[in-house]
Coordinates of C-alpha atoms and ligand atoms in Angstrom, one line a residue:
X1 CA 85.4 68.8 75.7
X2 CA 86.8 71.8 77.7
X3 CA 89.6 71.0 79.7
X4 CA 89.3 72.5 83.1
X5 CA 91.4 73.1 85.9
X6 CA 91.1 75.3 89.8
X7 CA 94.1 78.3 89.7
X8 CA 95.1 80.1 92.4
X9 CA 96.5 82.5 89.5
X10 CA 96.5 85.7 90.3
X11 CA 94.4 87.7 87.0
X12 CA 97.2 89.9 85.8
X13 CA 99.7 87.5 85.3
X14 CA 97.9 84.5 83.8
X15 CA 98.6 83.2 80.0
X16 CA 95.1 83.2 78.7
X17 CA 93.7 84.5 75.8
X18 CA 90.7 85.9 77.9
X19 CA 89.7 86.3 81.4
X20 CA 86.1 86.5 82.4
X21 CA 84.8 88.5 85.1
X22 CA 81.2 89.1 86.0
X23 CA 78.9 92.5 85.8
X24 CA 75.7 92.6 87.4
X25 CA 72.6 95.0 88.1
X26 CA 73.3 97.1 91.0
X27 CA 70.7 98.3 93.5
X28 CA 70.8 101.9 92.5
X29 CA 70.3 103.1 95.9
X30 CA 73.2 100.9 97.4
X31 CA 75.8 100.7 94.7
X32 CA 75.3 102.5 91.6
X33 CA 73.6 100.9 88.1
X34 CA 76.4 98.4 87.2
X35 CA 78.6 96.3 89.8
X36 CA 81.3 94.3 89.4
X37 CA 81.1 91.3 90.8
X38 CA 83.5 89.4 93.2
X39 CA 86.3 87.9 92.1
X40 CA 87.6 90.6 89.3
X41 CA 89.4 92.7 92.0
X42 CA 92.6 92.7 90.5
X43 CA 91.1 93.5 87.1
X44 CA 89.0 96.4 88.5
X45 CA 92.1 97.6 90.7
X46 CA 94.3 97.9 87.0
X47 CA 91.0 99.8 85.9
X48 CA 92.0 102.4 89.0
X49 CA 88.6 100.6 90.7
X50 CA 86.7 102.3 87.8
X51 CA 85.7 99.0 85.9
X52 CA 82.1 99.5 86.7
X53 CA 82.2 103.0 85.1
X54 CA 84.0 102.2 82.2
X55 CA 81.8 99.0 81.3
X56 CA 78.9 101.2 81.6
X57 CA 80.4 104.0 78.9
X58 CA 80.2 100.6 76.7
X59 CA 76.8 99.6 77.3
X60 CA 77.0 96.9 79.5
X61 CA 73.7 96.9 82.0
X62 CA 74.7 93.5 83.7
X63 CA 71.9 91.9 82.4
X64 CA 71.5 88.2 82.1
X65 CA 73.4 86.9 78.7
X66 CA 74.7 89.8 77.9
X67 CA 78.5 90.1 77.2
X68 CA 81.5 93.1 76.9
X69 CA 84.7 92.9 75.6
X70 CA 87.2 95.4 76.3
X71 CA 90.8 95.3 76.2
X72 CA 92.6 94.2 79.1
X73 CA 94.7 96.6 81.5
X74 CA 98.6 97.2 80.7
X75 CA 100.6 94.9 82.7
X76 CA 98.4 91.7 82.3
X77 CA 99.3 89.0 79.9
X78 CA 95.9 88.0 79.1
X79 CA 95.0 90.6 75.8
X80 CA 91.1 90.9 77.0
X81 CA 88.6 90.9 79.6
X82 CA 85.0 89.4 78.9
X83 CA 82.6 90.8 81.0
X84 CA 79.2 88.8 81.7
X85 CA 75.9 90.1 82.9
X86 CA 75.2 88.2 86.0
X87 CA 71.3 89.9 86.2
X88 CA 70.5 91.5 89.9
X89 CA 73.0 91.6 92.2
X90 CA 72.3 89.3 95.3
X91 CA 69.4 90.6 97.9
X92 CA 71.0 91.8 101.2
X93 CA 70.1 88.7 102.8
X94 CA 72.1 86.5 100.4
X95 CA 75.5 87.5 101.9
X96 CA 76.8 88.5 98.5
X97 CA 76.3 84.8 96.9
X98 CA 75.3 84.5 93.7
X99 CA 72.6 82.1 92.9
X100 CA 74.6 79.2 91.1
X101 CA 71.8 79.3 88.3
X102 CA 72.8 82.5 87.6
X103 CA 76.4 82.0 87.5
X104 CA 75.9 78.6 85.8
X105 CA 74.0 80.7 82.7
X106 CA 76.9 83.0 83.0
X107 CA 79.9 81.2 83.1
X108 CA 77.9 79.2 79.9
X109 CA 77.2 82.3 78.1
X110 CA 81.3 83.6 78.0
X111 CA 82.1 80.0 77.3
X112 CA 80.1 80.5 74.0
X113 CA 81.4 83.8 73.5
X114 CA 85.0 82.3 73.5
X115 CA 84.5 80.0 70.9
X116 CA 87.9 79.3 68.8
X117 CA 89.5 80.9 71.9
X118 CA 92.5 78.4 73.5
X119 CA 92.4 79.2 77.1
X120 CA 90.4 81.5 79.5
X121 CA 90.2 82.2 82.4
X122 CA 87.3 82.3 84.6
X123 CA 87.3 84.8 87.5
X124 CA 83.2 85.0 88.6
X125 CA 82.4 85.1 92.3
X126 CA 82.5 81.9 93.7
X127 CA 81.7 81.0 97.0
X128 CA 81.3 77.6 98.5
X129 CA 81.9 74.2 96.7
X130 CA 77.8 74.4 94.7
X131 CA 79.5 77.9 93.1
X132 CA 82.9 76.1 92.1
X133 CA 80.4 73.3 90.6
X134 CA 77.7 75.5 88.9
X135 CA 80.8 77.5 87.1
X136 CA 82.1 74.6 86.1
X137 CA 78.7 72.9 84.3
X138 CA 78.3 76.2 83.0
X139 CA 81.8 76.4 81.1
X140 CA 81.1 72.7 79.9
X141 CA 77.5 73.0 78.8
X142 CA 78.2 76.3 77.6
X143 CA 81.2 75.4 75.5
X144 CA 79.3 72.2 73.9
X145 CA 79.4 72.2 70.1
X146 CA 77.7 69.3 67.7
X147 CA 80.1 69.9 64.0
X148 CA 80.6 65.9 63.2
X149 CA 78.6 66.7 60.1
X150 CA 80.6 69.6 59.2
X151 CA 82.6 69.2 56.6
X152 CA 86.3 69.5 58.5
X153 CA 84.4 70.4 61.3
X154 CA 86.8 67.8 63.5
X155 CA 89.8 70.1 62.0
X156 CA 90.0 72.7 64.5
X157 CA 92.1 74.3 61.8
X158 CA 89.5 74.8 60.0
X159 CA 87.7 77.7 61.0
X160 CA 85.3 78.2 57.9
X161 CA 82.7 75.9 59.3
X162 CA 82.2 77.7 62.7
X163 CA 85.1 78.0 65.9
X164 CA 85.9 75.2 68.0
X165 CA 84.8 75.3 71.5
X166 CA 87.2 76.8 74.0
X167 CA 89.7 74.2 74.8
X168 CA 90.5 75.2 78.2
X169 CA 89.0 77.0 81.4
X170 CA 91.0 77.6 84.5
X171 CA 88.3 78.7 87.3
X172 CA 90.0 81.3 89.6
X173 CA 88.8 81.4 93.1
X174 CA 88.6 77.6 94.2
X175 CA 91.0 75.8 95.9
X176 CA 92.7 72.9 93.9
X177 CA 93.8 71.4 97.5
X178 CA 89.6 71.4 98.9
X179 CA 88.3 68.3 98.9
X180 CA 84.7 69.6 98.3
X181 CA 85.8 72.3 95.3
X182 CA 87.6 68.8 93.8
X183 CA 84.6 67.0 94.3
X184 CA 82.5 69.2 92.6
X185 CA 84.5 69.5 89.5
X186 CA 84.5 66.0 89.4
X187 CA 80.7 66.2 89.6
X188 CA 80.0 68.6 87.0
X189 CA 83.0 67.2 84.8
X190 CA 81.1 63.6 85.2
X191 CA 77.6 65.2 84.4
X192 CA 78.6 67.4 81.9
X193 CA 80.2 64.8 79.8
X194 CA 77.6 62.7 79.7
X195 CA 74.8 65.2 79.1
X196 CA 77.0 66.6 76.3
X197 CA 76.8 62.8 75.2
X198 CA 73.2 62.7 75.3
X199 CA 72.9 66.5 73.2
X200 CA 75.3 64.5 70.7
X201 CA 73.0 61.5 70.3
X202 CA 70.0 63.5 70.1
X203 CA 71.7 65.8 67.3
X204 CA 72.5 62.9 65.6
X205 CA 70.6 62.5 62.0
X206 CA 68.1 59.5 62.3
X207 CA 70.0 58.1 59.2
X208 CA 72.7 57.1 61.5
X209 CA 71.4 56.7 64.9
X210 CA 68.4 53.7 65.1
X211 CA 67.4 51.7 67.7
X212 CA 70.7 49.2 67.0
X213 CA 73.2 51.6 66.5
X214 CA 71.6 53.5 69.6
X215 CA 71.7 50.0 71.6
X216 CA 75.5 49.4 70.4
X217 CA 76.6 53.0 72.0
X218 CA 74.9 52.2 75.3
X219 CA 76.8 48.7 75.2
X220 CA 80.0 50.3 75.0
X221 CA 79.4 52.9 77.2
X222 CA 78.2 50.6 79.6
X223 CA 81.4 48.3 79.3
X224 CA 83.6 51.5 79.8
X225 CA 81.9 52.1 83.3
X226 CA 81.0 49.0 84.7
X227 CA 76.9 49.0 83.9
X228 CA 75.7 45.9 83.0
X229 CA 73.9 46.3 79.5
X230 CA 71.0 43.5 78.2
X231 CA 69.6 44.0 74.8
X232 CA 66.2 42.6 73.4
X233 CA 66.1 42.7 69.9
X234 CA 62.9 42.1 67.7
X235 CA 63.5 38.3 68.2
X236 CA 64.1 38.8 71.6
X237 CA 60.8 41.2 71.9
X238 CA 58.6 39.0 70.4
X239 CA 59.4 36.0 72.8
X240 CA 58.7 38.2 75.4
X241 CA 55.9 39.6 74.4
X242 CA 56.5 43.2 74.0
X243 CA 53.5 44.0 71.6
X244 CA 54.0 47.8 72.3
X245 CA 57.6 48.6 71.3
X246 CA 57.4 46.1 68.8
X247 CA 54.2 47.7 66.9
X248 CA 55.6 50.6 66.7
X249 CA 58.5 49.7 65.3
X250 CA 57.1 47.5 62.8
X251 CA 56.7 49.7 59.9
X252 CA 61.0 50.7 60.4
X253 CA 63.5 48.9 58.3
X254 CA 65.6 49.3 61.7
X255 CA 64.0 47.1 63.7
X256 CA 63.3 48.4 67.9
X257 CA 65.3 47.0 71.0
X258 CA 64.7 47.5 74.6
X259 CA 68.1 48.5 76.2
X260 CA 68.1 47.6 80.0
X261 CA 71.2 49.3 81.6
X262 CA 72.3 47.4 85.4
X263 CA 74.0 49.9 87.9
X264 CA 74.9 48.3 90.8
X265 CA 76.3 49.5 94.4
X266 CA 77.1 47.2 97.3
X267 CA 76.3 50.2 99.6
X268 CA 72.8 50.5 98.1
X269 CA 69.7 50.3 100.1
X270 CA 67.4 51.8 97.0
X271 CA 66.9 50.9 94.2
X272 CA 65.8 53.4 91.2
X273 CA 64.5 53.1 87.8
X274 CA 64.8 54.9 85.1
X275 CA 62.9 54.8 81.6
X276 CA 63.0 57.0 78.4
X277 CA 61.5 57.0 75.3
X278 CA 63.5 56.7 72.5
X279 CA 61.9 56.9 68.9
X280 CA 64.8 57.5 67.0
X281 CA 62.8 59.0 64.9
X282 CA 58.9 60.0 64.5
X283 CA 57.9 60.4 61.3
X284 CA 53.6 59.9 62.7
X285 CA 53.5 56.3 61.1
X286 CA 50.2 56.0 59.1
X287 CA 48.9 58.7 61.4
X288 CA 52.0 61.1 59.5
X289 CA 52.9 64.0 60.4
X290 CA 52.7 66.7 58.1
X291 CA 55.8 68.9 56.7
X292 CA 56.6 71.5 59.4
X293 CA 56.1 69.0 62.0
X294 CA 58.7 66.7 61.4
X295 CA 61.6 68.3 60.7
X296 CA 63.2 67.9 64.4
X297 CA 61.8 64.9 64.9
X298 CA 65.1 62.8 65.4
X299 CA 64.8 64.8 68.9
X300 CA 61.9 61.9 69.9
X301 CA 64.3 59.9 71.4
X302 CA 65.9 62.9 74.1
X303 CA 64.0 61.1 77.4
X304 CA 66.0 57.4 76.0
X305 CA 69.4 60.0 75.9
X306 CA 68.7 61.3 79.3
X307 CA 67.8 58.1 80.8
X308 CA 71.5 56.3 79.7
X309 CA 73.3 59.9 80.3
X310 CA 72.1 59.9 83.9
X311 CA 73.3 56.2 84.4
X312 CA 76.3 56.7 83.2
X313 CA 77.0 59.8 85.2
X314 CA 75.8 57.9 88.5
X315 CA 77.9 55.0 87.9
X316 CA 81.1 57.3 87.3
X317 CA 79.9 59.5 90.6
X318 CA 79.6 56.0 91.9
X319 CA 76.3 56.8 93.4
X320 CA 75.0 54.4 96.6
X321 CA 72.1 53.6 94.7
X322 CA 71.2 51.1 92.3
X323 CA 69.5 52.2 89.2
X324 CA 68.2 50.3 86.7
X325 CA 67.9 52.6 82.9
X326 CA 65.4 51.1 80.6
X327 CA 65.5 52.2 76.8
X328 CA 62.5 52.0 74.8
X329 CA 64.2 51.9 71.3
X330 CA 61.8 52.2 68.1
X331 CA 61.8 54.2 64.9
X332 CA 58.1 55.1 64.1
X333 CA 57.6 54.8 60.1
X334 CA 54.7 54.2 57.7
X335 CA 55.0 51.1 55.3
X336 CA 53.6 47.7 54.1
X337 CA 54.2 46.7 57.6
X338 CA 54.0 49.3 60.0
X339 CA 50.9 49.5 62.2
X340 CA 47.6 51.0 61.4
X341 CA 44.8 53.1 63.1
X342 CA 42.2 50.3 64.3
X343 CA 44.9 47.8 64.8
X344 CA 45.0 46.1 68.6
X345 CA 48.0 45.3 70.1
X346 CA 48.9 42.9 73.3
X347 CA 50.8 44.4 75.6
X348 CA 54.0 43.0 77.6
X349 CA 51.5 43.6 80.6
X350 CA 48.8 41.7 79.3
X351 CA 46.6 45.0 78.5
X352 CA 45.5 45.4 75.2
X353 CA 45.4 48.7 73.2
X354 CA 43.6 49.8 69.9
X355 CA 45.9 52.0 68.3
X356 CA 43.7 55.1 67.2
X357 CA 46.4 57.5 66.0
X358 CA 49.6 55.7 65.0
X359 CA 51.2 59.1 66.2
X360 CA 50.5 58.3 69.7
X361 CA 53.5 55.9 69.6
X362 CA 55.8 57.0 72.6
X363 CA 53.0 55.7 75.5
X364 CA 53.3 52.2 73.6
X365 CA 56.8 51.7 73.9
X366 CA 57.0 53.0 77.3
X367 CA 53.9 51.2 78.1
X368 CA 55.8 48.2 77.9
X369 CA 59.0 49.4 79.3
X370 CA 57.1 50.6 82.3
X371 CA 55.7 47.1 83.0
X372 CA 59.2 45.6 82.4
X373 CA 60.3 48.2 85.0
X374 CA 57.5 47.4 87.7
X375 CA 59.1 43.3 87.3
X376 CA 61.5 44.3 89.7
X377 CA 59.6 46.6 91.8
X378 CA 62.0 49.0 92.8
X379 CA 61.5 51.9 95.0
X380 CA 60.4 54.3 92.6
X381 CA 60.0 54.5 88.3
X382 CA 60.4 58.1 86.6
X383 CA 60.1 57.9 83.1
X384 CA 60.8 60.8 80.6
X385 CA 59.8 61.4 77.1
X386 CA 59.0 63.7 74.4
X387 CA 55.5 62.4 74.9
X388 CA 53.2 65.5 73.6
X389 CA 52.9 68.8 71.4
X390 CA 50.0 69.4 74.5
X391 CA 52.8 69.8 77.3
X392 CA 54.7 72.3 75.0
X393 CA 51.3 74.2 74.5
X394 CA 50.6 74.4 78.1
X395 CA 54.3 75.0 79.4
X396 CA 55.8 76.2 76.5
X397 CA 59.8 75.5 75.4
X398 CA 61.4 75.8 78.5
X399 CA 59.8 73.6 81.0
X400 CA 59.0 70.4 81.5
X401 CA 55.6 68.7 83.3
X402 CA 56.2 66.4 85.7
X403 CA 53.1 63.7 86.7
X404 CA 52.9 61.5 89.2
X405 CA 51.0 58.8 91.3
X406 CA 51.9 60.2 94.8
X407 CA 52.1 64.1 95.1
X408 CA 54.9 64.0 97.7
X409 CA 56.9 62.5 95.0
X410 CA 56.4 64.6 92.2
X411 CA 56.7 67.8 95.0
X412 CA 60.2 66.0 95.7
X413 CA 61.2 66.0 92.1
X414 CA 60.3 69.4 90.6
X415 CA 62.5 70.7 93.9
X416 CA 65.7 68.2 92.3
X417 CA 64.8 70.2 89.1
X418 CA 64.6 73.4 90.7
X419 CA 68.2 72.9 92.6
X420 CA 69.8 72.1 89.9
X421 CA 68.7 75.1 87.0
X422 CA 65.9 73.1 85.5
X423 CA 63.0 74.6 84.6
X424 CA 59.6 72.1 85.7
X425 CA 56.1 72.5 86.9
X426 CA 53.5 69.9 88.5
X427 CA 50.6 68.8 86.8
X428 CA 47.7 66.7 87.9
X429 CA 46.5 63.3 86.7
X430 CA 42.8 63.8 86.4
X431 CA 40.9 60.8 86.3
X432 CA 38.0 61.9 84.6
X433 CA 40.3 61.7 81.4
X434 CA 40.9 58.3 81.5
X435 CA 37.3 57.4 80.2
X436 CA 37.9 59.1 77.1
X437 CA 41.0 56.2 76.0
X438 CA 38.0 53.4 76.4
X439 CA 37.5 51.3 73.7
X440 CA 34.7 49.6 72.4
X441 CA 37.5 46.7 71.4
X442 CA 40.4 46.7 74.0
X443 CA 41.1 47.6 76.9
X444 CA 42.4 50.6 76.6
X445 CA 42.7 52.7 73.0
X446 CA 46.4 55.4 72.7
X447 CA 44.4 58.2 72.6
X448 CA 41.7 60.1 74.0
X449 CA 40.3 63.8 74.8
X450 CA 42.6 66.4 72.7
X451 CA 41.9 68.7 75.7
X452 CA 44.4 68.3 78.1
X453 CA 46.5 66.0 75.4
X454 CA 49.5 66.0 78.1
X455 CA 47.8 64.6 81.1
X456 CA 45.6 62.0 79.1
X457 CA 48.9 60.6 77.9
X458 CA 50.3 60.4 81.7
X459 CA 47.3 58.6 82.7
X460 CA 47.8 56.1 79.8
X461 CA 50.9 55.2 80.9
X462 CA 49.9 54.7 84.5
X463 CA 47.8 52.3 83.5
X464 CA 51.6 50.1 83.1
X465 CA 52.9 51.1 86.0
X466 CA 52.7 47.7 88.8
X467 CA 50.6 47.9 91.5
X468 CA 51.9 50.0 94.6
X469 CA 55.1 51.3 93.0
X470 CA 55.6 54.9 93.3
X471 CA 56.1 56.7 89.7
X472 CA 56.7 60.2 88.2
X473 CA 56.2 61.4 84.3
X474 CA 58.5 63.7 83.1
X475 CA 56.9 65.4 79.5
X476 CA 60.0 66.9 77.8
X477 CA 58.4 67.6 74.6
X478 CA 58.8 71.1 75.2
X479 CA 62.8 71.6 76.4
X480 CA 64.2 68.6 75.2
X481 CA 65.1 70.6 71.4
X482 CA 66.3 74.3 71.1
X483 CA 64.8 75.1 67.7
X484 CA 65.9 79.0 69.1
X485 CA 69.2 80.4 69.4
X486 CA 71.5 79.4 72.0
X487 CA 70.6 81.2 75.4
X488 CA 72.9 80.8 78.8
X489 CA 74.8 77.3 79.0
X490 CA 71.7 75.7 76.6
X491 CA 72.9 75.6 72.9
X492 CA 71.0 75.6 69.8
X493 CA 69.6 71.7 69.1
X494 CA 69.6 68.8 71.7
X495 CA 69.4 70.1 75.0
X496 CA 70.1 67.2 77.5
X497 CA 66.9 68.1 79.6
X498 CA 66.0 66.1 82.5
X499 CA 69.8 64.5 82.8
X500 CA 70.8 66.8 85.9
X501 CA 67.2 66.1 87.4
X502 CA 68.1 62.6 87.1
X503 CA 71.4 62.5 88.8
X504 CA 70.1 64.7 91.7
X505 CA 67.4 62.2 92.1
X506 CA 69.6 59.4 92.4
X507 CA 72.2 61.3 94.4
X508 CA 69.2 62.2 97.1
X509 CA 68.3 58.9 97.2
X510 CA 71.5 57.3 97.5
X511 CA 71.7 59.9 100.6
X512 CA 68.2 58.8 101.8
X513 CA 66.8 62.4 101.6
X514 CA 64.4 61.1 98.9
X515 CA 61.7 58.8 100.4
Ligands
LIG601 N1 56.9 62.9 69.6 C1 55.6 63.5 69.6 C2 55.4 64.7 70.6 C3 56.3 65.9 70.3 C4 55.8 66.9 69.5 C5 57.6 66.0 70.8 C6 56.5 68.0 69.3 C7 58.3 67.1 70.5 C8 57.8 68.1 69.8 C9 54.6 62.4 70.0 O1 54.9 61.1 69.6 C10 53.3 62.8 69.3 O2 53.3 62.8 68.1 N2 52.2 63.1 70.1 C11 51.0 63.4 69.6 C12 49.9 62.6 70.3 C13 48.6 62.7 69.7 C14 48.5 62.0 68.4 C15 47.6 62.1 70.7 C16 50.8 64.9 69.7 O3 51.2 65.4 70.8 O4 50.3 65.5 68.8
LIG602 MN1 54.3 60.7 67.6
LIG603 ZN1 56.9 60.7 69.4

């Protein structure tokens, strides 16, 4: 990953192959069409403080992702400047700050640009401590490339499979000596690394990654950071009862495992847990999906990913919370043995469920996960999956749908999501949906009304949640896979949704600001 460091370099002098500066929208009334933004003085001052007019003669409007190169002024010993569209420039009552979204997507989108580049430098207007940090995830979410299946894609030698990621970023404007701008490059390094992990296992071919070599990562991981890792496999599952994650991954020549991931901190008062769904891959089953509709489908297991990247992160932050990760491991594949439509399972809960639509698979394994969860009632379960196509046809690729059994709570977490540049919006539980999941056979059937697909599914798996304990649903379907191009720090692929709304959770718990 990109190596990055605070300067207190002054531009012209700096050995870099690049520095970046931003560009945003001016108010036209105040300060013309284009502005440069704080920070690039001493590049503007080489440009005789006509920077903003010459990057205008180019084209550059200062919008959001939009990037100019020019060459840099005599005298420097960088060779080019990179501007970046920051979008509008702050409202007079911001004080000139930049919304750290904003110079997250920014400082992600020159990043990009500066693939196969060695060094750059990063000179956008940072603030306080939250800009040092937002710059920094931007540079190291921005940078992110998946090429292990490129032939010589390791060789950065190699350029004919695509540029390596910029190697180094040195962000001007923080202090190296602040204990707050350390902390939060610590932070973003510590997030950023483990999100990039989780883009790496979702982008990951489901001919290598199944539910055991999935469960062997996590143990390593876990060993490397001091998490306590316990793994069920099918023996294991079958003891216990686990008729959900086990059913569905019945019909897999990988057989599924349930990865439960121990962080622990003697300062903790609360205690979190965390569940994903992790289908390695989800071919349908006997309910298969057709072609077109399976192609990405190794992406099923992005809310398992987020779930052990946001562990991780937390036990590296060394969060004063105890979390508890739960992966729901399956691969979900039609054969001799795999489940069929009409079959009834038995729950770890007790519960049983006709399986209608063998498609329907992710609310079975996290049925069971959830009731593992609830075991050790802890203050509060979020789970998050790539549940349904209905949450991306209600909220579209971009946002996620968070559900929950206590509105404060899911009000608390589409703020976390909000704070830290993801995209998420509340949606109800309505219980007039559950009747449509009765079954004239079990207690329950996997599927019910297509209308409102998204929120019938929530309501399934509340049915698994223990008695009393406070829970949120978080339906990545949608932003968990970029089938599109890359846009600010998100890249083509696995996106690592939902692992910075993790970490903020834990981190606002751990400061008791979350319930
Ligand atoms: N993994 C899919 C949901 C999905 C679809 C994720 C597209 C990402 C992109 C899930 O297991 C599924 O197949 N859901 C069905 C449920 C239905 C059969 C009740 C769906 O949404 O169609
Ligand atoms: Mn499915
Ligand atoms: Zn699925």
């Amino acid at each position: 990953m990109t190596a990055l460091t605070l300067s207190t370099a002054a531009a012209p002098g700096l050995r870099a192959d690049a520095i970046v500066i931003g560009v945003a929208k001016g108010t036209a009334s105040r300060s013309g069409n284009l502005v440069v933004a704080p920070g690039a003085e001493a590049v503007d001052k080489a440009y005789d403080g006509k920077l903003a007019g010459v990057l205008e003669t180019l084209g550059a409007s200062g919008a959001e992702g939009e990037v100019t190169k020019l060459p840099a002024p005599a005298g420097f010993k960088a060779p080019l400047v990179v501007a970046v569209g920051l979008g509008a420039e702050p409202e007079d009552d911001k004080d000139g700050a930049y919304d750290g979204e904003a110079l997250r997507k920014a400082a992600g989108v020159a990043a990009r640009a500066l693939a196969g580049s060695k060094k750059a430098a990063f000179a956008l207007p940072v603030g306080d401590a939250g800009d040092v940090g937002a710059v920094a995830e931007g540079v190291l979410l921005g940078a992110y490339a998946f090429d292990a299946y490129k032939a010589n894609g390791k060789d950065a030698k190699d350029k004919k499979n695509g540029k390596a990621p910029l190697a180094e970023a040195a962000l001007l404007g923080g202090k190296p000596r602040d204990k707050e701008h350390k902390a939060a490059i610590e932070r973003a390094t510590a997030v950023s690394e483990e999100l990039n992990r989780a883009r790496d296992l979702i982008n990951t071919p489901p001919n290598d990654l199944n539910p055991e070599s999935f469960a062997a990562i996590a143990s390593a991981a876990g060993k490397e950071h001091g998490i306590k890792v316990q793994v069920l496999d099918e023996k294991a599952l079958a003891k216990g009862g686990y008729g959900g994650i086990l059913g569905v991954g019945s019909g897999s020549a990988s057989g599924p495992r349930l990865v439960k991931l121990t962080y622990t901190n003697s300062k903790a008062d609360k205690h979190l847990a965390f569940v994903g769904k992790g289908i390695t891959y989800d071919s349908g089953g006997i309910s298969l999906k057709p072609a077109g509709h399976n192609e990405t489908m190794k992406c099923d297991m992005s809310g398992a990913a987020a779930v052990f990247a946001a562990v991780v992160a937390a036990a590296r932050l060394g969060l004063e919370v105890n979390i508890t990760g739960w992966l729901a491991l399956a691969e979900n594949m039609p054969s001799g043995s795999a489940v069929r439509p009409g079959d009834v399972l038995r729950m770890y809960s007790g519960k049983t469920v006709e399986v209608l639509n063998t498609d329907a698979e992710g609310r079975l394994v996290l049925a069971d996960a959830l009731w593992a969860a609830s075991q050790e009632t802890p203050d509060a379960i979020i789970d998050v999956a790539t549940l349904t196509g209905a949450m991306i046809l209600a909220l579209g690729n971009r946002t996620f749908g968070v559900m929950a059994n206590d509105d404060a709570f899911r009000s608390a977490i589409v703020e976390a999501a909000e704070e830290v540049g993801e995209a998420s919006w509340p949606m109800p539980l309505p219980e007039h949906l559950r009747k449509g999941m009765d079954s004239p056979t079990a207690d329950i059937a996997n599927m019910g009304e297509r209308m409102g697909g998204g929120l019938v599914a929530g309501l399934f798996l509340k049915e698994f949640v223990g008695e009393g304990i406070t829970w949120a649903h978080l339906d990545i379907a949608g932003p968990a896979f970029n089938e599109g191009g890359p846009f600010g720090y998100t890249p083509k692929g696995g996106t690592g949704s939902a692992v910075r709304t993790l970490v903020r959770l834990a981190e606002l718990t751990a400061s008791g600001d979350l319930g």
